[in-house]
Amino acid sequence: MAADDAVGRKSAFRRGLNATRLAVASAVTVLIVLIVAYAVTVVTRTEELSLSVTGGIIYVMRESVQPRKVGLSFSVQANNPSGRARFYYTGIHGLVFPVNNRTKAIARFSIDRDMVVAPKSLLQTEAYVHVDDIPKIAPYFDELYNSSSASIFSNAMLTLNGTLEVGLYSVHNKSRVLTVYYCSPLTMGAAGNASAPDMDDNVPCGTSDPME
């Protein structure tokens, strides 16, 4: 009889132990699911990366007389307001239009350095673009080359085209989205006469096409 009681007690103990193990395993599984769900929510609901052109200006410089060339200089400021997410804007190519109707681009360029913007930080990226004297951009080139005005064009547009990724801290998210930024209206002015850029006058870049 005592042996039967001992066996019964052992069976009850084992059943209780198994139930405890099952409860702990279920709790751990739920916790993992909650952590993953939280991480996905943080990544997908994070604030957006915002870009702007510093001072809203593109500087124009005469590079050479023969053959005629000009250079365009500007800087793009990337702002990440998120406290958790890191933004990766990579493979960036761009176009410069003297007027924002985008009928004719006067310059095509690529930015060699990717924009990797840490949480709660700003990133300033400098760009320099060479423009050759070719027939299809005349008479815009003539105005850029010959003018010494601080405002050669006052309604220019810059477009940036790249791949945007969002990561939680240093971990990349799997989503990769082709993103175009439209920066307008910008001033194109001779470097010697245009004023220094003021960050209070930054021109924001939007992801919605203003022509649509």
PDB file of C-alpha atoms in Angstrom:
ATOM      1  CA  MET A   1       0.000   0.000   0.000  1.00  0.00           C
ATOM      2  CA  ALA A   2       2.809   2.366   0.876  1.00  0.00           C
ATOM      3  CA  ALA A   3       4.474   1.509  -2.421  1.00  0.00           C
ATOM      4  CA  ASP A   4       1.284   2.413  -4.288  1.00  0.00           C
ATOM      5  CA  ASP A   5       1.106   5.739  -2.446  1.00  0.00           C
ATOM      6  CA  ALA A   6       4.719   6.482  -3.362  1.00  0.00           C
ATOM      7  CA  VAL A   7       4.078   5.709  -7.021  1.00  0.00           C
ATOM      8  CA  GLY A   8       0.974   7.913  -6.974  1.00  0.00           C
ATOM      9  CA  ARG A   9       2.890  10.763  -5.410  1.00  0.00           C
ATOM     10  CA  LYS A  10       5.658  10.422  -8.034  1.00  0.00           C
ATOM     11  CA  SER A  11       3.099  10.409 -10.870  1.00  0.00           C
ATOM     12  CA  ALA A  12       1.368  13.483  -9.481  1.00  0.00           C
ATOM     13  CA  PHE A  13       4.732  15.209  -9.104  1.00  0.00           C
ATOM     14  CA  ARG A  14       5.681  14.387 -12.678  1.00  0.00           C
ATOM     15  CA  ARG A  15       2.341  15.632 -13.981  1.00  0.00           C
ATOM     16  CA  GLY A  16       2.788  18.849 -12.045  1.00  0.00           C
ATOM     17  CA  LEU A  17       6.363  19.229 -13.297  1.00  0.00           C
ATOM     18  CA  ASN A  18       5.295  18.664 -16.886  1.00  0.00           C
ATOM     19  CA  ALA A  19       2.492  21.212 -16.521  1.00  0.00           C
ATOM     20  CA  THR A  20       4.948  23.714 -15.064  1.00  0.00           C
ATOM     21  CA  ARG A  21       7.397  23.133 -17.922  1.00  0.00           C
ATOM     22  CA  LEU A  22       4.584  23.592 -20.442  1.00  0.00           C
ATOM     23  CA  ALA A  23       3.452  26.815 -18.785  1.00  0.00           C
ATOM     24  CA  VAL A  24       7.006  28.195 -18.728  1.00  0.00           C
ATOM     25  CA  ALA A  25       7.569  27.226 -22.382  1.00  0.00           C
ATOM     26  CA  SER A  26       4.288  28.871 -23.375  1.00  0.00           C
ATOM     27  CA  ALA A  27       5.195  32.014 -21.449  1.00  0.00           C
ATOM     28  CA  VAL A  28       8.610  32.193 -23.133  1.00  0.00           C
ATOM     29  CA  THR A  29       7.010  31.696 -26.559  1.00  0.00           C
ATOM     30  CA  VAL A  30       4.512  34.495 -25.888  1.00  0.00           C
ATOM     31  CA  LEU A  31       7.325  36.745 -24.675  1.00  0.00           C
ATOM     32  CA  ILE A  32       9.360  36.090 -27.838  1.00  0.00           C
ATOM     33  CA  VAL A  33       6.323  36.826 -30.017  1.00  0.00           C
ATOM     34  CA  LEU A  34       5.706  40.069 -28.120  1.00  0.00           C
ATOM     35  CA  ILE A  35       9.343  41.141 -28.512  1.00  0.00           C
ATOM     36  CA  VAL A  36       9.295  40.420 -32.252  1.00  0.00           C
ATOM     37  CA  ALA A  37       5.968  42.216 -32.655  1.00  0.00           C
ATOM     38  CA  TYR A  38       7.328  45.220 -30.758  1.00  0.00           C
ATOM     39  CA  ALA A  39      10.450  45.324 -32.927  1.00  0.00           C
ATOM     40  CA  VAL A  40       8.394  45.169 -36.123  1.00  0.00           C
ATOM     41  CA  THR A  41       6.080  47.895 -34.825  1.00  0.00           C
ATOM     42  CA  VAL A  42       9.031  50.151 -33.998  1.00  0.00           C
ATOM     43  CA  VAL A  43      10.520  49.698 -37.451  1.00  0.00           C
ATOM     44  CA  THR A  44       7.307  50.142 -39.420  1.00  0.00           C
ATOM     45  CA  ARG A  45       5.902  53.021 -37.393  1.00  0.00           C
ATOM     46  CA  THR A  46       9.064  55.042 -37.048  1.00  0.00           C
ATOM     47  CA  GLU A  47       9.352  58.648 -38.132  1.00  0.00           C
ATOM     48  CA  GLU A  48      10.439  59.276 -41.705  1.00  0.00           C
ATOM     49  CA  LEU A  49      13.858  60.395 -42.863  1.00  0.00           C
ATOM     50  CA  SER A  50      13.679  64.022 -43.958  1.00  0.00           C
ATOM     51  CA  LEU A  51      16.071  65.685 -46.428  1.00  0.00           C
ATOM     52  CA  SER A  52      16.648  69.350 -47.172  1.00  0.00           C
ATOM     53  CA  VAL A  53      19.029  71.441 -49.269  1.00  0.00           C
ATOM     54  CA  THR A  54      21.176  73.634 -47.039  1.00  0.00           C
ATOM     55  CA  GLY A  55      20.273  77.274 -47.505  1.00  0.00           C
ATOM     56  CA  GLY A  56      18.138  76.350 -50.502  1.00  0.00           C
ATOM     57  CA  ILE A  57      21.036  77.213 -52.794  1.00  0.00           C
ATOM     58  CA  ILE A  58      23.153  75.586 -55.507  1.00  0.00           C
ATOM     59  CA  TYR A  59      26.439  77.415 -56.104  1.00  0.00           C
ATOM     60  CA  VAL A  60      27.654  77.874 -59.669  1.00  0.00           C
ATOM     61  CA  MET A  61      31.381  78.104 -60.439  1.00  0.00           C
ATOM     62  CA  ARG A  62      33.166  78.524 -63.759  1.00  0.00           C
ATOM     63  CA  GLU A  63      35.664  75.658 -64.057  1.00  0.00           C
ATOM     64  CA  SER A  64      37.415  76.135 -67.395  1.00  0.00           C
ATOM     65  CA  VAL A  65      37.359  78.282 -70.510  1.00  0.00           C
ATOM     66  CA  GLN A  66      38.315  75.705 -73.159  1.00  0.00           C
ATOM     67  CA  PRO A  67      36.313  73.585 -73.172  1.00  0.00           C
ATOM     68  CA  ARG A  68      33.704  75.536 -71.270  1.00  0.00           C
ATOM     69  CA  LYS A  69      32.678  73.868 -68.013  1.00  0.00           C
ATOM     70  CA  VAL A  70      30.898  74.877 -64.842  1.00  0.00           C
ATOM     71  CA  GLY A  71      30.639  73.236 -61.463  1.00  0.00           C
ATOM     72  CA  LEU A  72      27.630  73.036 -59.165  1.00  0.00           C
ATOM     73  CA  SER A  73      28.091  72.774 -55.414  1.00  0.00           C
ATOM     74  CA  PHE A  74      25.430  72.134 -52.793  1.00  0.00           C
ATOM     75  CA  SER A  75      24.843  70.211 -49.585  1.00  0.00           C
ATOM     76  CA  VAL A  76      22.009  67.980 -48.453  1.00  0.00           C
ATOM     77  CA  GLN A  77      21.045  67.665 -44.810  1.00  0.00           C
ATOM     78  CA  ALA A  78      19.454  64.409 -43.637  1.00  0.00           C
ATOM     79  CA  ASN A  79      17.498  64.491 -40.381  1.00  0.00           C
ATOM     80  CA  ASN A  80      16.508  61.383 -38.431  1.00  0.00           C
ATOM     81  CA  PRO A  81      14.027  62.304 -35.668  1.00  0.00           C
ATOM     82  CA  SER A  82      13.573  58.714 -34.498  1.00  0.00           C
ATOM     83  CA  GLY A  83      15.029  57.597 -31.206  1.00  0.00           C
ATOM     84  CA  ARG A  84      15.351  53.927 -32.265  1.00  0.00           C
ATOM     85  CA  ALA A  85      15.556  53.540 -36.034  1.00  0.00           C
ATOM     86  CA  ARG A  86      18.603  54.042 -38.228  1.00  0.00           C
ATOM     87  CA  PHE A  87      18.090  55.072 -41.859  1.00  0.00           C
ATOM     88  CA  TYR A  88      20.169  53.893 -44.812  1.00  0.00           C
ATOM     89  CA  TYR A  89      19.746  55.889 -48.050  1.00  0.00           C
ATOM     90  CA  THR A  90      22.034  54.254 -50.583  1.00  0.00           C
ATOM     91  CA  GLY A  91      22.901  54.172 -54.280  1.00  0.00           C
ATOM     92  CA  ILE A  92      21.938  57.813 -54.682  1.00  0.00           C
ATOM     93  CA  HIS A  93      21.641  59.375 -58.137  1.00  0.00           C
ATOM     94  CA  GLY A  94      20.358  62.827 -58.907  1.00  0.00           C
ATOM     95  CA  LEU A  95      19.260  65.360 -61.491  1.00  0.00           C
ATOM     96  CA  VAL A  96      19.444  69.154 -61.512  1.00  0.00           C
ATOM     97  CA  PHE A  97      16.798  71.154 -63.349  1.00  0.00           C
ATOM     98  CA  PRO A  98      17.139  74.948 -63.827  1.00  0.00           C
ATOM     99  CA  VAL A  99      13.349  75.242 -63.578  1.00  0.00           C
ATOM    100  CA  ASN A 100      11.045  72.909 -61.691  1.00  0.00           C
ATOM    101  CA  ASN A 101       8.972  71.820 -64.685  1.00  0.00           C
ATOM    102  CA  ARG A 102      11.645  69.149 -65.281  1.00  0.00           C
ATOM    103  CA  THR A 103      11.589  69.562 -69.062  1.00  0.00           C
ATOM    104  CA  LYS A 104      15.373  69.445 -69.306  1.00  0.00           C
ATOM    105  CA  ALA A 105      18.009  68.343 -66.781  1.00  0.00           C
ATOM    106  CA  ILE A 106      21.288  70.236 -66.988  1.00  0.00           C
ATOM    107  CA  ALA A 107      23.218  67.750 -64.851  1.00  0.00           C
ATOM    108  CA  ARG A 108      23.148  64.081 -63.868  1.00  0.00           C
ATOM    109  CA  PHE A 109      25.248  62.907 -60.956  1.00  0.00           C
ATOM    110  CA  SER A 110      25.733  60.281 -58.274  1.00  0.00           C
ATOM    111  CA  ILE A 111      26.656  60.719 -54.617  1.00  0.00           C
ATOM    112  CA  ASP A 112      29.533  58.407 -53.763  1.00  0.00           C
ATOM    113  CA  ARG A 113      28.838  58.182 -50.051  1.00  0.00           C
ATOM    114  CA  ASP A 114      25.683  56.536 -48.735  1.00  0.00           C
ATOM    115  CA  MET A 115      23.624  58.410 -46.171  1.00  0.00           C
ATOM    116  CA  VAL A 116      23.595  56.385 -42.952  1.00  0.00           C
ATOM    117  CA  VAL A 117      21.751  58.430 -40.346  1.00  0.00           C
ATOM    118  CA  ALA A 118      21.819  57.323 -36.726  1.00  0.00           C
ATOM    119  CA  PRO A 119      18.855  57.872 -34.377  1.00  0.00           C
ATOM    120  CA  LYS A 120      18.286  61.468 -33.265  1.00  0.00           C
ATOM    121  CA  SER A 121      21.014  62.847 -35.518  1.00  0.00           C
ATOM    122  CA  LEU A 122      21.725  65.032 -38.556  1.00  0.00           C
ATOM    123  CA  LEU A 123      23.983  64.170 -41.479  1.00  0.00           C
ATOM    124  CA  GLN A 124      25.411  66.757 -43.864  1.00  0.00           C
ATOM    125  CA  THR A 125      26.432  65.494 -47.313  1.00  0.00           C
ATOM    126  CA  GLU A 126      28.395  67.722 -49.680  1.00  0.00           C
ATOM    127  CA  ALA A 127      28.020  67.284 -53.437  1.00  0.00           C
ATOM    128  CA  TYR A 128      29.910  68.697 -56.427  1.00  0.00           C
ATOM    129  CA  VAL A 129      28.634  68.252 -59.977  1.00  0.00           C
ATOM    130  CA  HIS A 130      30.484  68.932 -63.239  1.00  0.00           C
ATOM    131  CA  VAL A 131      28.440  70.376 -66.112  1.00  0.00           C
ATOM    132  CA  ASP A 132      29.719  70.249 -69.689  1.00  0.00           C
ATOM    133  CA  ASP A 133      28.787  72.631 -72.475  1.00  0.00           C
ATOM    134  CA  ILE A 134      26.583  70.489 -74.676  1.00  0.00           C
ATOM    135  CA  PRO A 135      23.956  71.676 -77.189  1.00  0.00           C
ATOM    136  CA  LYS A 136      20.967  70.063 -75.526  1.00  0.00           C
ATOM    137  CA  ILE A 137      21.213  72.208 -72.389  1.00  0.00           C
ATOM    138  CA  ALA A 138      21.697  75.533 -74.171  1.00  0.00           C
ATOM    139  CA  PRO A 139      20.755  78.304 -73.416  1.00  0.00           C
ATOM    140  CA  TYR A 140      20.756  77.288 -69.736  1.00  0.00           C
ATOM    141  CA  PHE A 141      24.469  76.580 -69.829  1.00  0.00           C
ATOM    142  CA  ASP A 142      25.215  80.028 -71.293  1.00  0.00           C
ATOM    143  CA  GLU A 143      23.399  81.675 -68.405  1.00  0.00           C
ATOM    144  CA  LEU A 144      25.246  79.574 -65.849  1.00  0.00           C
ATOM    145  CA  TYR A 145      28.607  80.176 -67.487  1.00  0.00           C
ATOM    146  CA  ASN A 146      28.316  83.906 -68.208  1.00  0.00           C
ATOM    147  CA  SER A 147      26.246  85.212 -65.320  1.00  0.00           C
ATOM    148  CA  SER A 148      27.718  86.535 -62.083  1.00  0.00           C
ATOM    149  CA  SER A 149      24.311  87.008 -60.516  1.00  0.00           C
ATOM    150  CA  ALA A 150      23.551  85.728 -57.035  1.00  0.00           C
ATOM    151  CA  SER A 151      20.282  84.396 -58.449  1.00  0.00           C
ATOM    152  CA  ILE A 152      20.768  83.055 -61.964  1.00  0.00           C
ATOM    153  CA  PHE A 153      17.747  80.763 -61.568  1.00  0.00           C
ATOM    154  CA  SER A 154      15.360  81.093 -58.643  1.00  0.00           C
ATOM    155  CA  ASN A 155      13.035  78.172 -59.287  1.00  0.00           C
ATOM    156  CA  ALA A 156      15.430  75.270 -59.776  1.00  0.00           C
ATOM    157  CA  MET A 157      14.806  71.684 -58.702  1.00  0.00           C
ATOM    158  CA  LEU A 158      16.993  68.872 -57.440  1.00  0.00           C
ATOM    159  CA  THR A 159      15.823  65.257 -57.455  1.00  0.00           C
ATOM    160  CA  LEU A 160      17.503  62.432 -55.528  1.00  0.00           C
ATOM    161  CA  ASN A 161      16.811  58.798 -56.318  1.00  0.00           C
ATOM    162  CA  GLY A 162      18.035  55.996 -54.043  1.00  0.00           C
ATOM    163  CA  THR A 163      17.151  52.969 -51.955  1.00  0.00           C
ATOM    164  CA  LEU A 164      15.839  53.611 -48.447  1.00  0.00           C
ATOM    165  CA  GLU A 165      16.150  51.017 -45.681  1.00  0.00           C
ATOM    166  CA  VAL A 166      15.090  51.270 -42.068  1.00  0.00           C
ATOM    167  CA  GLY A 167      16.876  49.370 -39.328  1.00  0.00           C
ATOM    168  CA  LEU A 168      16.320  48.950 -35.611  1.00  0.00           C
ATOM    169  CA  TYR A 169      19.565  50.298 -34.164  1.00  0.00           C
ATOM    170  CA  SER A 170      22.331  48.640 -36.243  1.00  0.00           C
ATOM    171  CA  VAL A 171      20.211  45.817 -37.702  1.00  0.00           C
ATOM    172  CA  HIS A 172      18.948  46.305 -41.259  1.00  0.00           C
ATOM    173  CA  ASN A 173      15.288  45.745 -41.913  1.00  0.00           C
ATOM    174  CA  LYS A 174      14.570  43.452 -44.852  1.00  0.00           C
ATOM    175  CA  SER A 175      12.453  46.029 -46.686  1.00  0.00           C
ATOM    176  CA  ARG A 176      14.219  48.075 -49.368  1.00  0.00           C
ATOM    177  CA  VAL A 177      12.172  50.851 -50.941  1.00  0.00           C
ATOM    178  CA  LEU A 178      13.180  52.885 -53.966  1.00  0.00           C
ATOM    179  CA  THR A 179      12.625  56.473 -52.812  1.00  0.00           C
ATOM    180  CA  VAL A 180      12.746  59.722 -54.787  1.00  0.00           C
ATOM    181  CA  TYR A 181      13.095  63.107 -53.061  1.00  0.00           C
ATOM    182  CA  TYR A 182      12.074  66.325 -54.842  1.00  0.00           C
ATOM    183  CA  CYS A 183      13.797  69.498 -53.611  1.00  0.00           C
ATOM    184  CA  SER A 184      12.327  72.797 -54.810  1.00  0.00           C
ATOM    185  CA  PRO A 185      12.352  75.758 -55.239  1.00  0.00           C
ATOM    186  CA  LEU A 186      16.115  76.265 -55.155  1.00  0.00           C
ATOM    187  CA  THR A 187      18.281  79.209 -56.093  1.00  0.00           C
ATOM    188  CA  MET A 188      21.223  78.742 -58.449  1.00  0.00           C
ATOM    189  CA  GLY A 189      23.709  81.579 -57.962  1.00  0.00           C
ATOM    190  CA  ALA A 190      27.314  82.481 -58.776  1.00  0.00           C
ATOM    191  CA  ALA A 191      29.531  81.323 -55.917  1.00  0.00           C
ATOM    192  CA  GLY A 192      31.360  84.626 -55.627  1.00  0.00           C
ATOM    193  CA  ASN A 193      28.196  86.651 -55.128  1.00  0.00           C
ATOM    194  CA  ALA A 194      25.709  84.286 -53.519  1.00  0.00           C
ATOM    195  CA  SER A 195      25.361  84.553 -49.769  1.00  0.00           C
ATOM    196  CA  ALA A 196      26.501  81.817 -47.413  1.00  0.00           C
ATOM    197  CA  PRO A 197      23.800  79.225 -46.748  1.00  0.00           C
ATOM    198  CA  ASP A 198      21.675  79.689 -43.664  1.00  0.00           C
ATOM    199  CA  MET A 199      20.205  76.502 -42.189  1.00  0.00           C
ATOM    200  CA  ASP A 200      17.118  78.487 -41.235  1.00  0.00           C
ATOM    201  CA  ASP A 201      16.512  78.815 -44.977  1.00  0.00           C
ATOM    202  CA  ASN A 202      16.851  75.125 -45.799  1.00  0.00           C
ATOM    203  CA  VAL A 203      14.488  73.977 -48.521  1.00  0.00           C
ATOM    204  CA  PRO A 204      12.805  70.674 -47.599  1.00  0.00           C
ATOM    205  CA  CYS A 205      12.653  67.760 -50.012  1.00  0.00           C
ATOM    206  CA  GLY A 206       9.399  65.861 -50.348  1.00  0.00           C
ATOM    207  CA  THR A 207       8.674  62.352 -51.597  1.00  0.00           C
ATOM    208  CA  SER A 208       5.551  63.406 -53.504  1.00  0.00           C
ATOM    209  CA  ASP A 209       6.053  64.498 -57.097  1.00  0.00           C
ATOM    210  CA  PRO A 210       4.993  68.178 -57.231  1.00  0.00           C
ATOM    211  CA  MET A 211       4.177  67.813 -60.926  1.00  0.00           C
ATOM    212  CA  GLU A 212       1.482  65.207 -60.298  1.00  0.00           C
TER     213      GLU A 212
END
